[in-house]
Amino acid sequence: METRLMEIRAGYDISIEFQAPTPLILMLDIRPEREPDLITPQQPAFEPWVPVQRYIDGFGSRCTRLLAPAGIFRTWAEFTVYDSGRHEQHVYDAKQTPVQDLPSDVLVFLLGSRYCETDLLSDFAWSMFGNSPQGWSRVQAIVDYVHSHITFSYANARNTRTAWEGWNERIGVCRDFAHLAVTLCRCMNIPARYCTGYLGDIGVPVVPDPMDFSAWFEVWLDGVWYTFDARHNVPRIGRIVIARGRDAADVAISTSFGPHLLTSFNVTTYEIV
C-alpha cells in the first residue's frame, strides 16, 4: 500500500450571472479514481439551491448537470485529500508504442481536435523532432521546445486560442502550453491527452499570481500514461486531476448553454502543515 505523506486542502468559489434560466454543465469534482483519497467530503454547494444530475462523461470525468436560475448563481466546495507527496514519475527509457500496436481506446488521442490542429503542425513537427530519439526523449524534446517557445502571460489569455495560434503568437497561459505540446506529440504518433486540475505551489517557491486551475498533459509510453507539464517543465508534487480529454473543449469547468457573465472566481490549493 502506498504511504500517504501529505494532506492537501483544495476548493473553489465561483459565481456566474445569467440573464435567464440556463442549462449548465459543471466539471469541478476531482476524478473518480482520486475519490478514495478524500479525507473530507467533496460536497458542492449551490446558491440558490437547484436540483442536479451527476454523471460520468465519455472520458471518465465526473460532471454535474443543472438548470441555473436567472441572476447570480454561486457554487463552491472545499475538501481535504491525501497525496503521496512524491514528485511525478519520470521513466527515461520508456519506449514509444507503434501505432499499429496501440489499444483501440488510445487511438483517439492521436487525432486532431478542436484546439489541437495536427494537420497544420505536422510538417513542422516532423522537421523539428523527426531525428530525435523516440520515446521519452522525444516527448521531453517537445516539452523543452514548447516551454521555451511560449511566454507565459495572464494578460494575454484567450479562451479561443488554438495550438496553431499559440505556436504563431508565442504567448499564452498553461492551456496554451498544453495544447501545443499535445498537438506536437500527436503529430509524432505519440498519444497525448489534455488534463486540468489543481496544482498548488507545493515544494516550489510561492508565486504572487492568483491561484487558478492548471492545465498539463499525459502521454502514452510503454503502456502507461505519464504526466508532463510544458509550462513548468519540472516534476511537481500534489497534482489533483479534475478531468481528462482531447483538449480544453472536453474539460471545461463550466459549459453554459446561453449568455452568461463570470462575476467571481476563486481557487485554493495548499498543503496542510
Short mmCIF file of C-alpha atoms in Angstrom, two decimals:
data_model
loop_
_atom_site.label_atom_id
_atom_site.label_comp_id
_atom_site.label_asym_id
_atom_site.label_seq_id
_atom_site.Cartn_x
_atom_site.Cartn_y
_atom_site.Cartn_z
CA MET A 1 0.00 0.00 0.00
CA GLU A 2 1.26 3.47 -0.89
CA THR A 3 2.32 5.56 2.10
CA ARG A 4 0.30 8.75 2.30
CA LEU A 5 2.65 11.53 3.33
CA MET A 6 0.71 14.71 2.66
CA GLU A 7 -2.69 16.31 3.10
CA ILE A 8 -3.83 18.94 0.60
CA ARG A 9 -6.69 21.38 1.09
CA ALA A 10 -8.34 22.46 -2.13
CA GLY A 11 -11.51 24.13 -3.29
CA TYR A 12 -13.24 26.75 -5.41
CA ASP A 13 -15.83 29.53 -5.14
CA ILE A 14 -17.38 30.61 -8.45
CA SER A 15 -20.25 32.95 -9.27
CA ILE A 16 -21.87 33.37 -12.70
CA GLU A 17 -24.61 35.78 -13.74
CA PHE A 18 -27.33 34.57 -16.11
CA GLN A 19 -29.91 36.64 -17.96
CA ALA A 20 -32.48 33.85 -17.90
CA PRO A 21 -32.74 30.24 -16.65
CA THR A 22 -29.87 28.50 -18.45
CA PRO A 23 -28.75 24.85 -18.72
CA LEU A 24 -25.25 24.40 -17.28
CA ILE A 25 -22.71 21.58 -17.08
CA LEU A 26 -20.05 21.83 -14.38
CA MET A 27 -16.85 19.78 -14.29
CA LEU A 28 -15.39 20.67 -10.89
CA ASP A 29 -15.15 17.37 -8.97
CA ILE A 30 -11.85 15.54 -8.79
CA ARG A 31 -11.53 12.41 -10.92
CA PRO A 32 -13.34 9.34 -9.53
CA GLU A 33 -10.07 7.42 -9.12
CA ARG A 34 -8.87 10.02 -6.58
CA GLU A 35 -12.08 9.95 -4.54
CA PRO A 36 -10.79 7.15 -2.23
CA ASP A 37 -8.07 9.62 -1.13
CA LEU A 38 -10.63 12.14 0.16
CA ILE A 39 -10.34 12.85 3.89
CA THR A 40 -13.32 15.20 3.97
CA PRO A 41 -16.32 15.03 1.62
CA GLN A 42 -16.19 16.83 -1.70
CA GLN A 43 -19.70 18.23 -1.47
CA PRO A 44 -20.53 21.10 -3.87
CA ALA A 45 -22.91 23.76 -2.61
CA PHE A 46 -25.21 25.94 -4.71
CA GLU A 47 -26.79 29.33 -4.08
CA PRO A 48 -29.63 29.41 -4.80
CA TRP A 49 -30.14 25.67 -4.37
CA VAL A 50 -31.05 23.75 -7.54
CA PRO A 51 -31.59 20.05 -8.26
CA VAL A 52 -28.65 18.46 -10.10
CA GLN A 53 -27.92 15.36 -12.14
CA ARG A 54 -24.50 13.73 -11.75
CA TYR A 55 -22.91 11.57 -14.45
CA ILE A 56 -19.56 10.31 -15.79
CA ASP A 57 -18.64 11.52 -19.28
CA GLY A 58 -17.01 9.52 -22.08
CA PHE A 59 -13.51 10.24 -20.75
CA GLY A 60 -14.26 9.14 -17.19
CA SER A 61 -14.65 12.60 -15.62
CA ARG A 62 -17.45 13.44 -13.19
CA CYS A 63 -19.94 16.08 -14.36
CA THR A 64 -22.83 17.96 -12.76
CA ARG A 65 -25.81 18.98 -14.89
CA LEU A 66 -28.32 21.62 -13.74
CA LEU A 67 -30.57 24.49 -14.75
CA ALA A 68 -29.07 27.71 -13.40
CA PRO A 69 -31.66 30.36 -12.44
CA ALA A 70 -31.64 33.93 -13.73
CA GLY A 71 -29.40 36.25 -11.73
CA ILE A 72 -26.24 35.42 -9.77
CA PHE A 73 -25.64 31.70 -9.37
CA ARG A 74 -22.87 30.62 -6.99
CA THR A 75 -21.22 27.23 -6.46
CA TRP A 76 -18.43 26.35 -4.06
CA ALA A 77 -16.72 23.41 -2.39
CA GLU A 78 -13.72 22.74 -0.16
CA PHE A 79 -12.16 19.41 0.70
CA THR A 80 -9.01 17.72 2.02
CA VAL A 81 -7.33 14.90 0.11
CA TYR A 82 -4.39 12.59 0.78
CA ASP A 83 -1.39 12.73 -1.56
CA SER A 84 1.78 10.65 -1.78
CA GLY A 85 3.96 13.76 -1.51
CA ARG A 86 6.22 12.40 -4.25
CA HIS A 87 7.29 14.07 -7.47
CA GLU A 88 5.82 12.72 -10.69
CA GLN A 89 7.39 9.57 -12.07
CA HIS A 90 9.95 10.01 -14.84
CA VAL A 91 10.94 6.88 -16.76
CA TYR A 92 13.61 8.00 -19.18
CA ASP A 93 13.82 4.66 -21.00
CA ALA A 94 10.05 4.43 -21.67
CA LYS A 95 9.50 3.33 -25.26
CA GLN A 96 7.11 4.67 -27.87
CA THR A 97 4.48 2.14 -28.97
CA PRO A 98 4.00 1.74 -32.74
CA VAL A 99 0.59 2.97 -33.87
CA GLN A 100 -0.44 -0.49 -35.07
CA ASP A 101 0.13 -1.87 -31.56
CA LEU A 102 -1.79 0.82 -29.63
CA PRO A 103 -5.01 -0.13 -27.79
CA SER A 104 -8.05 0.99 -29.76
CA ASP A 105 -9.26 3.31 -26.97
CA VAL A 106 -5.94 5.20 -27.09
CA LEU A 107 -6.12 6.00 -30.82
CA VAL A 108 -8.45 8.98 -30.27
CA PHE A 109 -5.55 10.76 -28.57
CA LEU A 110 -3.59 10.71 -31.84
CA LEU A 111 -6.26 12.63 -33.74
CA GLY A 112 -6.67 16.35 -34.31
CA SER A 113 -9.27 18.07 -32.13
CA ARG A 114 -10.89 21.46 -31.54
CA TYR A 115 -7.77 23.15 -30.15
CA CYS A 116 -5.09 20.78 -31.48
CA GLU A 117 -4.65 21.14 -35.25
CA THR A 118 -2.35 18.27 -36.10
CA ASP A 119 -2.85 18.91 -39.83
CA LEU A 120 -1.38 22.41 -39.56
CA LEU A 121 1.61 21.48 -37.39
CA SER A 122 2.54 18.04 -38.74
CA ASP A 123 5.19 19.22 -41.25
CA PHE A 124 6.86 21.41 -38.64
CA ALA A 125 6.79 18.65 -36.02
CA TRP A 126 8.48 16.11 -38.28
CA SER A 127 11.11 18.61 -39.43
CA MET A 128 11.83 19.62 -35.83
CA PHE A 129 11.62 16.30 -33.96
CA GLY A 130 11.85 13.62 -36.66
CA ASN A 131 15.51 12.93 -35.94
CA SER A 132 15.21 12.91 -32.14
CA PRO A 133 15.25 9.55 -30.29
CA GLN A 134 11.81 8.01 -29.99
CA GLY A 135 10.07 7.54 -26.66
CA TRP A 136 10.64 9.60 -23.54
CA SER A 137 13.47 11.62 -25.09
CA ARG A 138 11.27 12.76 -27.96
CA VAL A 139 8.48 13.84 -25.62
CA GLN A 140 10.96 15.73 -23.47
CA ALA A 141 12.37 17.45 -26.56
CA ILE A 142 8.84 18.61 -27.42
CA VAL A 143 8.23 19.82 -23.88
CA ASP A 144 11.55 21.71 -23.83
CA TYR A 145 10.69 23.34 -27.14
CA VAL A 146 7.19 24.45 -26.07
CA HIS A 147 8.48 25.66 -22.70
CA SER A 148 10.95 27.98 -24.40
CA HIS A 149 8.76 28.90 -27.38
CA ILE A 150 5.74 30.29 -25.47
CA THR A 151 5.92 33.15 -22.97
CA PHE A 152 3.50 32.85 -20.04
CA SER A 153 1.17 35.84 -19.65
CA TYR A 154 -2.16 36.08 -17.82
CA ALA A 155 -2.75 39.41 -19.56
CA ASN A 156 -2.73 37.65 -22.93
CA ALA A 157 -5.04 34.76 -22.02
CA ARG A 158 -7.68 33.93 -24.62
CA ASN A 159 -10.07 31.00 -24.34
CA THR A 160 -10.32 30.56 -28.10
CA ARG A 161 -6.56 30.30 -28.80
CA THR A 162 -5.63 27.05 -30.55
CA ALA A 163 -2.29 25.25 -30.69
CA TRP A 164 -1.62 26.68 -34.16
CA GLU A 165 -2.36 30.21 -32.94
CA GLY A 166 -0.28 29.70 -29.80
CA TRP A 167 2.63 28.50 -31.90
CA ASN A 168 2.42 31.59 -34.09
CA GLU A 169 1.69 34.11 -31.32
CA ARG A 170 4.24 32.61 -28.89
CA ILE A 171 2.31 33.75 -25.82
CA GLY A 172 -0.40 32.34 -23.56
CA VAL A 173 -1.23 30.55 -20.33
CA CYS A 174 -0.94 26.94 -19.14
CA ARG A 175 -3.67 25.69 -21.51
CA ASP A 176 -1.74 27.08 -24.49
CA PHE A 177 1.46 25.29 -23.42
CA ALA A 178 -0.53 22.06 -23.04
CA HIS A 179 -2.36 22.38 -26.36
CA LEU A 180 0.82 22.94 -28.34
CA ALA A 181 2.69 20.10 -26.64
CA VAL A 182 -0.26 17.73 -27.08
CA THR A 183 -0.51 18.62 -30.77
CA LEU A 184 3.20 18.14 -31.47
CA CYS A 185 3.18 14.77 -29.67
CA ARG A 186 0.20 13.60 -31.72
CA CYS A 187 1.93 14.73 -34.91
CA MET A 188 4.80 12.41 -33.93
CA ASN A 189 2.38 9.48 -33.36
CA ILE A 190 2.61 9.74 -29.57
CA PRO A 191 -0.84 9.57 -27.91
CA ALA A 192 -1.38 12.65 -25.74
CA ARG A 193 -4.35 13.79 -23.67
CA TYR A 194 -5.15 17.12 -22.04
CA CYS A 195 -5.60 17.36 -18.25
CA THR A 196 -6.96 20.00 -15.92
CA GLY A 197 -6.96 20.15 -12.14
CA TYR A 198 -5.45 21.63 -9.01
CA LEU A 199 -1.72 22.38 -8.79
CA GLY A 200 -0.62 24.36 -5.76
CA ASP A 201 2.82 25.82 -5.06
CA ILE A 202 3.87 22.74 -3.10
CA GLY A 203 7.61 22.07 -2.93
CA VAL A 204 8.37 25.15 -5.04
CA PRO A 205 8.66 28.89 -4.28
CA VAL A 206 5.25 30.52 -3.92
CA VAL A 207 4.36 32.81 -6.84
CA PRO A 208 2.30 36.00 -6.41
CA ASP A 209 -0.17 35.18 -9.22
CA PRO A 210 -3.79 34.49 -8.22
CA MET A 211 -4.49 30.79 -7.82
CA ASP A 212 -6.29 29.08 -10.68
CA PHE A 213 -6.96 25.63 -12.05
CA SER A 214 -3.98 24.38 -14.04
CA ALA A 215 -3.55 22.51 -17.32
CA TRP A 216 -0.96 19.88 -18.21
CA PHE A 217 -0.93 16.73 -20.33
CA GLU A 218 -0.21 13.00 -20.31
CA VAL A 219 1.41 10.79 -22.93
CA TRP A 220 1.12 7.05 -23.57
CA LEU A 221 4.52 5.30 -23.49
CA ASP A 222 5.15 1.60 -22.88
CA GLY A 223 1.52 1.06 -21.93
CA VAL A 224 1.43 3.76 -19.23
CA TRP A 225 0.14 7.35 -19.12
CA TYR A 226 2.90 9.69 -17.89
CA THR A 227 2.47 13.30 -16.74
CA PHE A 228 4.26 16.19 -18.47
CA ASP A 229 3.92 19.94 -17.95
CA ALA A 230 5.22 22.20 -20.71
CA ARG A 231 4.62 25.38 -18.72
CA HIS A 232 6.67 24.45 -15.64
CA ASN A 233 8.86 21.73 -17.21
CA VAL A 234 9.91 20.33 -13.83
CA PRO A 235 8.44 17.43 -11.80
CA ARG A 236 5.83 18.71 -9.35
CA ILE A 237 4.13 17.48 -6.19
CA GLY A 238 0.43 17.33 -5.46
CA ARG A 239 -1.44 17.42 -8.77
CA ILE A 240 -5.13 16.67 -8.31
CA VAL A 241 -6.75 15.82 -11.64
CA ILE A 242 -10.29 17.05 -12.27
CA ALA A 243 -10.76 15.98 -15.88
CA ARG A 244 -9.04 14.49 -18.92
CA GLY A 245 -9.93 14.76 -22.59
CA ARG A 246 -8.75 15.54 -26.10
CA ASP A 247 -8.29 19.24 -25.33
CA ALA A 248 -9.84 22.08 -23.31
CA ALA A 249 -13.20 21.64 -25.03
CA ASP A 250 -13.63 18.28 -23.27
CA VAL A 251 -12.69 19.51 -19.78
CA ALA A 252 -14.31 22.94 -19.46
CA ILE A 253 -15.07 23.66 -15.78
CA SER A 254 -18.40 25.13 -16.91
CA THR A 255 -20.34 24.83 -20.13
CA SER A 256 -23.24 27.28 -20.39
CA PHE A 257 -26.00 26.89 -22.98
CA GLY A 258 -26.85 30.59 -23.03
CA PRO A 259 -25.45 34.08 -22.31
CA HIS A 260 -23.58 34.44 -19.02
CA LEU A 261 -21.01 36.57 -17.20
CA LEU A 262 -18.40 35.25 -14.78
CA THR A 263 -18.59 37.57 -11.74
CA SER A 264 -16.33 35.83 -9.20
CA PHE A 265 -13.67 33.12 -9.46
CA ASN A 266 -11.50 31.87 -6.60
CA VAL A 267 -9.45 28.67 -6.35
CA THR A 268 -7.26 27.46 -3.46
CA THR A 269 -4.76 24.60 -3.21
CA TYR A 270 -2.25 24.24 -0.39
CA GLU A 271 -0.52 21.68 1.77
CA ILE A 272 -1.80 21.31 5.32
CA VAL A 273 1.28 21.54 7.53
#
